[in-house]
PDB file of C-alpha atoms in Angstrom:
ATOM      1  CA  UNK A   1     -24.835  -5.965   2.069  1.00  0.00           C
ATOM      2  CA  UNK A   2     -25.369  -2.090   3.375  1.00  0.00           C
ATOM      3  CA  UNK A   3     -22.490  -2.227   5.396  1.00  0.00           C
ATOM      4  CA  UNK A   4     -20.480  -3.436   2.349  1.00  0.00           C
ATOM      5  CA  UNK A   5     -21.952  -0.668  -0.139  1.00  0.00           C
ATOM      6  CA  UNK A   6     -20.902   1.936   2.560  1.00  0.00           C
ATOM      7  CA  UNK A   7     -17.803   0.411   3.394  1.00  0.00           C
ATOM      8  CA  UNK A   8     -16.856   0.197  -0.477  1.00  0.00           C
ATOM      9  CA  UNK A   9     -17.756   4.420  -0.840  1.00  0.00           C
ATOM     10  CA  UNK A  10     -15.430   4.967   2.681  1.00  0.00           C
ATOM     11  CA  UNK A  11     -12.668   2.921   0.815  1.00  0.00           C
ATOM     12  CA  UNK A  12     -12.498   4.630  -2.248  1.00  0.00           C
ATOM     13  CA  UNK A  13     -13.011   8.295  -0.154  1.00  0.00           C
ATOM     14  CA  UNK A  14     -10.544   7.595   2.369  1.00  0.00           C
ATOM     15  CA  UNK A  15      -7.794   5.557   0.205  1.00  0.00           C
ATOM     16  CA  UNK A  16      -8.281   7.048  -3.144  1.00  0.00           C
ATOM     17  CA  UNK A  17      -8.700  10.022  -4.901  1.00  0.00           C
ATOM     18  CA  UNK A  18     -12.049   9.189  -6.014  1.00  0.00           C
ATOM     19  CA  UNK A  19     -14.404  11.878  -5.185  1.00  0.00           C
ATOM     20  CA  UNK A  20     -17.131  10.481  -2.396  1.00  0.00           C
ATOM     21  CA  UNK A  21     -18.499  13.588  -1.556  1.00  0.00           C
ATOM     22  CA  UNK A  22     -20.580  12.229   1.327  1.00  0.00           C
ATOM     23  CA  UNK A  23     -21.170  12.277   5.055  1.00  0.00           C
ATOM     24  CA  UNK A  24     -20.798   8.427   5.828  1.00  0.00           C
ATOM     25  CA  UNK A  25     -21.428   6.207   8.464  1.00  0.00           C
ATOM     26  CA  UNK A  26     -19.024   5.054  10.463  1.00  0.00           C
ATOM     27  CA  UNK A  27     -20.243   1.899  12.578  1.00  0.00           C
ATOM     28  CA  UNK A  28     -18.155  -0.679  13.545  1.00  0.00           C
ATOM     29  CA  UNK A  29     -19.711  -2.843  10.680  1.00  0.00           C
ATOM     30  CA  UNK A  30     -18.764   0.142   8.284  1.00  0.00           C
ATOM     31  CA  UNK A  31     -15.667   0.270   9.154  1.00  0.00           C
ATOM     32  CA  UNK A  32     -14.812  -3.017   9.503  1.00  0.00           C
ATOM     33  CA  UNK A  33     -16.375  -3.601   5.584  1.00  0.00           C
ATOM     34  CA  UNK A  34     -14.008  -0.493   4.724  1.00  0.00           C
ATOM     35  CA  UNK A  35     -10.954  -2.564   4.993  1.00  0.00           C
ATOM     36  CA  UNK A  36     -12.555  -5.895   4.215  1.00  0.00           C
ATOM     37  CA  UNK A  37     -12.554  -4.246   0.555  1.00  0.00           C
ATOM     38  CA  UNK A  38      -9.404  -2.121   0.420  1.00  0.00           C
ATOM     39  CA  UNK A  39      -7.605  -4.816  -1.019  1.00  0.00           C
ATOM     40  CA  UNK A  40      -9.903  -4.600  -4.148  1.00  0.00           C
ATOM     41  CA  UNK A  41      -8.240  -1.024  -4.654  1.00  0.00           C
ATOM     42  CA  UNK A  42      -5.540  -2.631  -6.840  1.00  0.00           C
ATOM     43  CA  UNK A  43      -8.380  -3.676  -9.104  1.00  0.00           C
ATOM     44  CA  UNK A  44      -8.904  -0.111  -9.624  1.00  0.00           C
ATOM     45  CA  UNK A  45      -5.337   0.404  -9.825  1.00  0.00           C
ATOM     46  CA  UNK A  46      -4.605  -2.318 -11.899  1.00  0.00           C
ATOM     47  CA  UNK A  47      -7.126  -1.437 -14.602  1.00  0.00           C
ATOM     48  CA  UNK A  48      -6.181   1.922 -15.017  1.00  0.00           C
ATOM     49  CA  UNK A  49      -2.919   0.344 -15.671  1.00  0.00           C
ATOM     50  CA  UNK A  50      -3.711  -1.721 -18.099  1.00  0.00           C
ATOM     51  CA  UNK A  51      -5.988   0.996 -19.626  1.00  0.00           C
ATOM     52  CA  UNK A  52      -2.639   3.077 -20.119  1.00  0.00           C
ATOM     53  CA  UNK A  53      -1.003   0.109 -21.758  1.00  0.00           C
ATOM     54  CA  UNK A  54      -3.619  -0.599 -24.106  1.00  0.00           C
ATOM     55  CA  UNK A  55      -3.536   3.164 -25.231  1.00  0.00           C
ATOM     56  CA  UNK A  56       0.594   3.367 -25.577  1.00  0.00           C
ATOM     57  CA  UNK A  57       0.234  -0.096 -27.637  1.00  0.00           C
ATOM     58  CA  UNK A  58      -2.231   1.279 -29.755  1.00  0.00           C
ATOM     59  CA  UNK A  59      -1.228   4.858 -30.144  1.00  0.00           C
ATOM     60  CA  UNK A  60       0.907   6.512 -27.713  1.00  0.00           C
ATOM     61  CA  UNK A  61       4.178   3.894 -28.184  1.00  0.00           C
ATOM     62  CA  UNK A  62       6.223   5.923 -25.486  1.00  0.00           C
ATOM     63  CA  UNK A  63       9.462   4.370 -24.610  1.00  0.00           C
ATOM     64  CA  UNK A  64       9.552   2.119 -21.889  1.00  0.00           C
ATOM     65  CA  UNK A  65      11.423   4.797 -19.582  1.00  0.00           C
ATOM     66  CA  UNK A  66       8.870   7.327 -19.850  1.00  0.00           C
ATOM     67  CA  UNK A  67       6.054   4.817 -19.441  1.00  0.00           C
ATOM     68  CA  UNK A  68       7.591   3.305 -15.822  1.00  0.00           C
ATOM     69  CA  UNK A  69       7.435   7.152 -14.820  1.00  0.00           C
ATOM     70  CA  UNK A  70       3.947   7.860 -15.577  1.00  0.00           C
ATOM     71  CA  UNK A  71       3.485   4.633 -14.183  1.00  0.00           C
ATOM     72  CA  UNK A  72       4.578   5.645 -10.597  1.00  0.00           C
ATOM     73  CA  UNK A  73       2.919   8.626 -11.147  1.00  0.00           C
ATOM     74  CA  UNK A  74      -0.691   6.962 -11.971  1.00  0.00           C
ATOM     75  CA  UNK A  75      -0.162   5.106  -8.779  1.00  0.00           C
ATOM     76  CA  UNK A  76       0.443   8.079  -6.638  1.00  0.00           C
ATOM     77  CA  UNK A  77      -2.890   9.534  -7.939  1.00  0.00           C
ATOM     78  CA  UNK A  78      -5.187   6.739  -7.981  1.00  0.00           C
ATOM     79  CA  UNK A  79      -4.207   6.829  -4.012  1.00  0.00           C
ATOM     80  CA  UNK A  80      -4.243  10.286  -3.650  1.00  0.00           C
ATOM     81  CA  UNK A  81      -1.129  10.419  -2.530  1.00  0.00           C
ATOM     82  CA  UNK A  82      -1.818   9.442   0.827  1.00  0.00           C
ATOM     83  CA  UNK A  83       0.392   6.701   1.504  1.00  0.00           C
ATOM     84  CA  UNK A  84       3.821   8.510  -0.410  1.00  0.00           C
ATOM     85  CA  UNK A  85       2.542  11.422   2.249  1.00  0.00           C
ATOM     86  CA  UNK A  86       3.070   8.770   5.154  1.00  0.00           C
ATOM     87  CA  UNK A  87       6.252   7.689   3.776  1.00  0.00           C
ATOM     88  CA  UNK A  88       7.581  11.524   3.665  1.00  0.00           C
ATOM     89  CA  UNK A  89       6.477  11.883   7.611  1.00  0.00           C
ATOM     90  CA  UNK A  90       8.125   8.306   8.597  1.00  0.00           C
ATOM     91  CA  UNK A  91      10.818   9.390   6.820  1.00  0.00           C
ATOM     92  CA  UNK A  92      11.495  12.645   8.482  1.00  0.00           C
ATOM     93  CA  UNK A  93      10.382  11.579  11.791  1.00  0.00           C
ATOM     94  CA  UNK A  94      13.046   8.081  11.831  1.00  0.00           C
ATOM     95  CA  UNK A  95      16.039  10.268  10.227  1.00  0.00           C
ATOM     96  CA  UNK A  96      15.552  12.828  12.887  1.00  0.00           C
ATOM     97  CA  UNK A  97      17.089  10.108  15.512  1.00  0.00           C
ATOM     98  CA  UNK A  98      15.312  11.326  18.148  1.00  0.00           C
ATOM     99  CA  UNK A  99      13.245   9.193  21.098  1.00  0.00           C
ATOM    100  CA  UNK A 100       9.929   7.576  20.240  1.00  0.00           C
ATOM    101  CA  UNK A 101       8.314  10.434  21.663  1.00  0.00           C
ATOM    102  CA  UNK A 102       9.767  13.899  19.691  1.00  0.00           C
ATOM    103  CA  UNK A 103       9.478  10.918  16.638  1.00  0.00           C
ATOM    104  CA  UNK A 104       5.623  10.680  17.159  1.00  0.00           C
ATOM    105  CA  UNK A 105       5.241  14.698  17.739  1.00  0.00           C
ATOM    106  CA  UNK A 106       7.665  14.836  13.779  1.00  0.00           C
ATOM    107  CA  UNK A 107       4.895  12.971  12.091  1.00  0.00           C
ATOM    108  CA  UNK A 108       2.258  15.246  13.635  1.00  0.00           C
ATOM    109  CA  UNK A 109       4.024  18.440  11.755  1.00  0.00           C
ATOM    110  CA  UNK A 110       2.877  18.875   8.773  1.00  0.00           C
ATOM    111  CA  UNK A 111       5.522  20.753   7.368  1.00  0.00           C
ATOM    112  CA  UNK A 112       8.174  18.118   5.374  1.00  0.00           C
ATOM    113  CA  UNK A 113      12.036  18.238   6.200  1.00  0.00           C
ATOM    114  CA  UNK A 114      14.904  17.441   4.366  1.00  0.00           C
ATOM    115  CA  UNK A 115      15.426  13.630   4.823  1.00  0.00           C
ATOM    116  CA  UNK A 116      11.378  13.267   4.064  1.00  0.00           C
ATOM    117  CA  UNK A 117      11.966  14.578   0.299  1.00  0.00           C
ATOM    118  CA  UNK A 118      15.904  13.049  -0.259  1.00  0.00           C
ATOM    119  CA  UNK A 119      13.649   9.276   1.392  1.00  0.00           C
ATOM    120  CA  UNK A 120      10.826  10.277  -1.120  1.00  0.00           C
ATOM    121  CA  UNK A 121      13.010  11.052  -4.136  1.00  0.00           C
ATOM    122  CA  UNK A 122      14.763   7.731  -3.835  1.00  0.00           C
ATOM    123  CA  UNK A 123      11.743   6.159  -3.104  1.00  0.00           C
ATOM    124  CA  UNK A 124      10.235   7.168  -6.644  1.00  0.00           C
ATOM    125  CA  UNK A 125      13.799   6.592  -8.452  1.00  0.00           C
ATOM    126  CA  UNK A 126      13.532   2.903  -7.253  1.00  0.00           C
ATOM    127  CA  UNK A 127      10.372   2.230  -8.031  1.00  0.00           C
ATOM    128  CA  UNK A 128      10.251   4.091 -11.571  1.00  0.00           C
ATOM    129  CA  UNK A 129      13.892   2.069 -12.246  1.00  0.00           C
ATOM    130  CA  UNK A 130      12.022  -1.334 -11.167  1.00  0.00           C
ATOM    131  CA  UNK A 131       8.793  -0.878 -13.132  1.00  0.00           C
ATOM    132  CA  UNK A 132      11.462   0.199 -16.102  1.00  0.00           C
ATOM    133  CA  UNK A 133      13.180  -3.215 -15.764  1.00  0.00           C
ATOM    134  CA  UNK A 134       9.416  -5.068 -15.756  1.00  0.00           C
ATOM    135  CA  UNK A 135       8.491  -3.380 -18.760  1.00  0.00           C
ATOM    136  CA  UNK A 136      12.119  -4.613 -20.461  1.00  0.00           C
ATOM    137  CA  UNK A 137      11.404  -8.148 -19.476  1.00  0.00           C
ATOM    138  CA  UNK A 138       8.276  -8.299 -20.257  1.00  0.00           C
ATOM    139  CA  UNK A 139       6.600  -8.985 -17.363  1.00  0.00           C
ATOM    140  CA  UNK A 140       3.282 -10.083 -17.115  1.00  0.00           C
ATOM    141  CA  UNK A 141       0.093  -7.612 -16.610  1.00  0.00           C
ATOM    142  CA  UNK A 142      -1.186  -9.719 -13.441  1.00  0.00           C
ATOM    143  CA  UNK A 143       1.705  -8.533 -11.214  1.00  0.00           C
ATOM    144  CA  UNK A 144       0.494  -4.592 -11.545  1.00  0.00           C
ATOM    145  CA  UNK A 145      -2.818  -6.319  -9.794  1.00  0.00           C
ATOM    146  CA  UNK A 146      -0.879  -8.927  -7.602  1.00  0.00           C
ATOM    147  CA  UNK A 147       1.792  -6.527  -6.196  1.00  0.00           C
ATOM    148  CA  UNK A 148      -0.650  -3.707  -4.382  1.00  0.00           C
ATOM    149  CA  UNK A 149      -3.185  -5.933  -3.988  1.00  0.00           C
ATOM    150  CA  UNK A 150       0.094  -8.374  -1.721  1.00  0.00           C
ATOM    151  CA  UNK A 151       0.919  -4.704  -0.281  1.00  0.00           C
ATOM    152  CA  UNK A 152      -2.638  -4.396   0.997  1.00  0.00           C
ATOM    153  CA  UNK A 153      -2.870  -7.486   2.731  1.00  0.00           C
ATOM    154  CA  UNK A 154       0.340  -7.090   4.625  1.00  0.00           C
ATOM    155  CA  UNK A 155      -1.015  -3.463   5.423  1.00  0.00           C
ATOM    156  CA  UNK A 156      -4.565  -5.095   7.227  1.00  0.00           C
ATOM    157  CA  UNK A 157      -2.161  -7.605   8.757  1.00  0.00           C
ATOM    158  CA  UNK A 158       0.526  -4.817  10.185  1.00  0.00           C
ATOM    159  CA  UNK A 159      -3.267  -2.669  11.216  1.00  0.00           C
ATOM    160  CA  UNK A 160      -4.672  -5.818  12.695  1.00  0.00           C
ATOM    161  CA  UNK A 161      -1.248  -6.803  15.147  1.00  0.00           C
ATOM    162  CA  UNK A 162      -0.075  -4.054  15.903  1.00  0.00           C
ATOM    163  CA  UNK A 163      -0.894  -1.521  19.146  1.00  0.00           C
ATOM    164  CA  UNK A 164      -1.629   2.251  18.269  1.00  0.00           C
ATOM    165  CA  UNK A 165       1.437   4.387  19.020  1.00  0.00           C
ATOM    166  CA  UNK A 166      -0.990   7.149  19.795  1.00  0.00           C
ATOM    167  CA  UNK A 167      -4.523   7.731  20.837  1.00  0.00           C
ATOM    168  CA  UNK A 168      -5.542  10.084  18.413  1.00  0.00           C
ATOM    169  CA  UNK A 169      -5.158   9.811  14.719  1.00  0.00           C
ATOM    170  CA  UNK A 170      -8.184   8.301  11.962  1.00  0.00           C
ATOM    171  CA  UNK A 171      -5.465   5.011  12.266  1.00  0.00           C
ATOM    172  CA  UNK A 172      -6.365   5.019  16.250  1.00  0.00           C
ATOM    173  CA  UNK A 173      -9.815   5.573  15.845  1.00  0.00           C
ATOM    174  CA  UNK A 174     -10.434   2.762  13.076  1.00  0.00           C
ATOM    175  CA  UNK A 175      -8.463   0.387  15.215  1.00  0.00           C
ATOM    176  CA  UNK A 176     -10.978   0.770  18.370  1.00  0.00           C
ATOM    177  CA  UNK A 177     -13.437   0.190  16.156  1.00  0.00           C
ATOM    178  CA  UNK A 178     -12.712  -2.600  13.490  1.00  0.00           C
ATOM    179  CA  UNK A 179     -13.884  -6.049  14.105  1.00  0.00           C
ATOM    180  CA  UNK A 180     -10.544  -7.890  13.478  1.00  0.00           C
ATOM    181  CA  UNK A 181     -12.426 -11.348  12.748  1.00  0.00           C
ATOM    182  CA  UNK A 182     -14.021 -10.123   9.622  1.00  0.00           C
ATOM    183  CA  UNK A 183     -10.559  -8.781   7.892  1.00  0.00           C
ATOM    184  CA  UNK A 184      -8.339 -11.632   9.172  1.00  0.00           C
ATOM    185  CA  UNK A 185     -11.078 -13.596   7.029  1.00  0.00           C
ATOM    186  CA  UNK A 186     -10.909 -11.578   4.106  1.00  0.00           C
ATOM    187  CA  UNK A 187      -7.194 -11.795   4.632  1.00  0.00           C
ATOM    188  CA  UNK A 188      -7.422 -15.252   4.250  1.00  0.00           C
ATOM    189  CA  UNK A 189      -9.645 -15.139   1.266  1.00  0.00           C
ATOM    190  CA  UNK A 190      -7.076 -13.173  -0.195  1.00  0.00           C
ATOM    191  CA  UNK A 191      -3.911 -15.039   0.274  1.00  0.00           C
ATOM    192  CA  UNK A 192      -6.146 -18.089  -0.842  1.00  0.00           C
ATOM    193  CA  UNK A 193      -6.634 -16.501  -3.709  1.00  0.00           C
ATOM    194  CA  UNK A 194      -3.298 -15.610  -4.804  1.00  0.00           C
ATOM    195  CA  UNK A 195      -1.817 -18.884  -3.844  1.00  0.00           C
ATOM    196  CA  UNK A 196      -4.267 -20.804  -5.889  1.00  0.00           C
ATOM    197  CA  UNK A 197      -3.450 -18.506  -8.624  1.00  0.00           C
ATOM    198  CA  UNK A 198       0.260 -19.233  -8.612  1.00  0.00           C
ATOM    199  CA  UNK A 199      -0.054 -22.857  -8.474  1.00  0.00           C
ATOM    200  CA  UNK A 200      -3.039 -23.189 -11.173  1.00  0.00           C
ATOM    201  CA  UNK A 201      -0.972 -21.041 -13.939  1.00  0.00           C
ATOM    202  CA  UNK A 202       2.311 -21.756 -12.539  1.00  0.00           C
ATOM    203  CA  UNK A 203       3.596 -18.374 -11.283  1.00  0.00           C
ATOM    204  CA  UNK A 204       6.402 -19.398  -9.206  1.00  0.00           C
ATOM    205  CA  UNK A 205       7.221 -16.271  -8.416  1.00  0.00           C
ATOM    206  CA  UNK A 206       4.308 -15.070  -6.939  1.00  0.00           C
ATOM    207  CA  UNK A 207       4.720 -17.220  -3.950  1.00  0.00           C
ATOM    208  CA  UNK A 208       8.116 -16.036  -3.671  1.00  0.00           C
ATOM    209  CA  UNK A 209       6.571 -12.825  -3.571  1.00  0.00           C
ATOM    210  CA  UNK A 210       4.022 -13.904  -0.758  1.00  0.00           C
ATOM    211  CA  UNK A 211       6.928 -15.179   1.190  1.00  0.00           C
ATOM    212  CA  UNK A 212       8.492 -11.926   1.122  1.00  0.00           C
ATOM    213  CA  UNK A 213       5.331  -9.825   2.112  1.00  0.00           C
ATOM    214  CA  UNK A 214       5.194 -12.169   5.105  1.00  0.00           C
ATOM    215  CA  UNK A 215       8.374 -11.688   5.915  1.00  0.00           C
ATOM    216  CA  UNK A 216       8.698  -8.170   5.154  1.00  0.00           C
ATOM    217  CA  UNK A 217       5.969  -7.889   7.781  1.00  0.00           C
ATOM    218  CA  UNK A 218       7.480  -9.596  10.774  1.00  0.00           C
ATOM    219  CA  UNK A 219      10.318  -7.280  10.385  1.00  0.00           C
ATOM    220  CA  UNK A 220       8.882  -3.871  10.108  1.00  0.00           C
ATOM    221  CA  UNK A 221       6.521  -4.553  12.744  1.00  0.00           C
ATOM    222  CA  UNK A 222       9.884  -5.172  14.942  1.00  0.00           C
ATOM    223  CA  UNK A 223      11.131  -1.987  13.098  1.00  0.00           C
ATOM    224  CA  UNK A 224       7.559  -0.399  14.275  1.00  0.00           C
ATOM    225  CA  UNK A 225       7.615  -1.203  17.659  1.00  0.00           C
ATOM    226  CA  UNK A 226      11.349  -0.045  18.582  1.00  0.00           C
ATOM    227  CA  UNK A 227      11.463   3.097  16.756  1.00  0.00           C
ATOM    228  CA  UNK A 228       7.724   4.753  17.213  1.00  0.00           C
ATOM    229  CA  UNK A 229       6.081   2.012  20.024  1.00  0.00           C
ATOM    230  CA  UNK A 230       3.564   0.580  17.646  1.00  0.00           C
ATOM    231  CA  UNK A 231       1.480   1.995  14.717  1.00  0.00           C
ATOM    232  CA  UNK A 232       0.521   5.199  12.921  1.00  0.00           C
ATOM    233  CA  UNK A 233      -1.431   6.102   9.631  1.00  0.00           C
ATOM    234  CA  UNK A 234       1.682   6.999   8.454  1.00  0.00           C
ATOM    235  CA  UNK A 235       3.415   4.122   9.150  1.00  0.00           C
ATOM    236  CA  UNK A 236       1.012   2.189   7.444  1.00  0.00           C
ATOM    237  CA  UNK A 237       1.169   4.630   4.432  1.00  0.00           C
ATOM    238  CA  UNK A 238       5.016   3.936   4.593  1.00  0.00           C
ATOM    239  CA  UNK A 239       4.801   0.288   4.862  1.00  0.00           C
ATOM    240  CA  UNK A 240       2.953   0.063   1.905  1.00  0.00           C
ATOM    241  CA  UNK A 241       5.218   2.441  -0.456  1.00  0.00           C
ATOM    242  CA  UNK A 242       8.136   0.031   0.975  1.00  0.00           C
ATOM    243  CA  UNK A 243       6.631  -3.287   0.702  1.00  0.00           C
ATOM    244  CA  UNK A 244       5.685  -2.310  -2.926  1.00  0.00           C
ATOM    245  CA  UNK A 245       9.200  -1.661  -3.399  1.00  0.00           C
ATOM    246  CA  UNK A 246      10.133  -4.425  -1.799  1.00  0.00           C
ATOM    247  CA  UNK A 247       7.827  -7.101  -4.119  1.00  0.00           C
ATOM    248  CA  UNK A 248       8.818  -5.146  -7.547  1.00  0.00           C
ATOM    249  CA  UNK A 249      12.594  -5.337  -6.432  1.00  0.00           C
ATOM    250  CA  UNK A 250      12.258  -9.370  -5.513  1.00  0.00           C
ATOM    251  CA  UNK A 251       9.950  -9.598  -8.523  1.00  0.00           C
ATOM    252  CA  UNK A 252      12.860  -8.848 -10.709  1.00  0.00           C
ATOM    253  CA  UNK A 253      15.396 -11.411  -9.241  1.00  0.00           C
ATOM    254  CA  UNK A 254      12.870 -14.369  -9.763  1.00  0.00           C
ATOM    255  CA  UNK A 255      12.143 -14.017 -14.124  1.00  0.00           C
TER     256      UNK A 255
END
């Protein structure tokens, strides 16, 4: 249970903005109990979601517009940022069209080019235009849990089969380190979980939703591998910001 209290505090300081202001450890168990949990960061997510519904029902009443944007913009802090900062350096290193090589050395610099911001500004029109259309149908409060928590599950899965495109990096060090067996089980436990959820209350769409995560998955892994020659912290920062996209946009053909 140690290595699960730790691995909790080095989820929440490494994929949130939560302030752990600690010097961790970092043993394989750690680490390995790190991303066991980070699924359970769309709890944390979610609930500050819902706590910023329950306030505009009762008091704000914004209109549904301006809600979808502070929406997106909750989610972007509650992560820190971190994984819109991996979808600006994908961005800018696959619209540079360059070989796998100059790509990886792009999402080294830390300065941000021109196709990172026009990808990011699209990015956040999308997603504040889909979360605008949920709000107009209606949709129900479970999918602002179910969506990141589907996104984080295909993220472990992408960590888990893919090769490091580089040898240095926190994504290269983690990955020599984790003890796949214990995520692919709380992968399982997972998926198990939001499968049974679908069929006991009947959301269809859900599973159409876990479908598209797995299939979403097989494809930018193939994406992965030909463009950068495996995997990157920020491609897994960008996979998530897509496949989030991806599950609000297929969300919205299915109710």
């Amino acid at each position: 249970m140690k290595h699960f209290g730790t691995g909790l505090l080095l989820c929440l300081q490494f994929f949130s903005a939560w302030p752990i202001k600690r010097e961790l450890a970092l043993t394989k168990k750690d680490i390995t109990a790190m991303y066991m949990l980070m699924p359970l960061l769309s709890l944390l997510t979610g609930a500050v979601t819902i706590g910023f519904f329950m306030l505009n029902n009762s008091w704000l009443a914004f209109s549904p517009l301006l809600t979808a944007i502070i929406l997106v913009i909750i989610m972007i802090v509650v992560t820190g940022g971190i994984h819109t900062d991996g979808f600006i350096d994908t961005s800018d290193a696959f619209f540079s069209y360059r070989d796998k090589e100059k790509r990886l050395a792009i999402l080294e610099d830390p300065r941000v080019g021109a196709f990172g911001v026009l990808a990011v500004v699209g990015l956040l029109l999308l997603k504040t235009g889909f979360l605008y259309e949920a709000l107009l149908r209606e949709v129900q409060l479970a999918y602002f849990v179910a969506i990141p928590l589907l996104a984080r599950v295909a993220m472990l899965l992408y960590f888990l089969t893919m090769k490091s495109a580089k040898t240095t990096g926190l994504a290269a060090y983690f990955k020599e380190r984790v003890q796949a067996r214990g995520v692919i089980v709380a992968c399982i436990a997972y998926s198990l979980l939001i499968v049974g959820y679908a069929l006991y209350c009947g959301e269809w769409p859900l599973l159409v939703l876990y479908g598209m995560m797995l299939l979403s998955l097989l494809y930018y892994r193939h994406w992965s591998n030909k463009n950068f020659a495996g995997m990157t912290g920020d491609l897994l920062g960008a996979f998530y910001e897509g496949m989030e996209l991806v599950l609000w946009g297929t969300l919205l053909l299915f109710i």
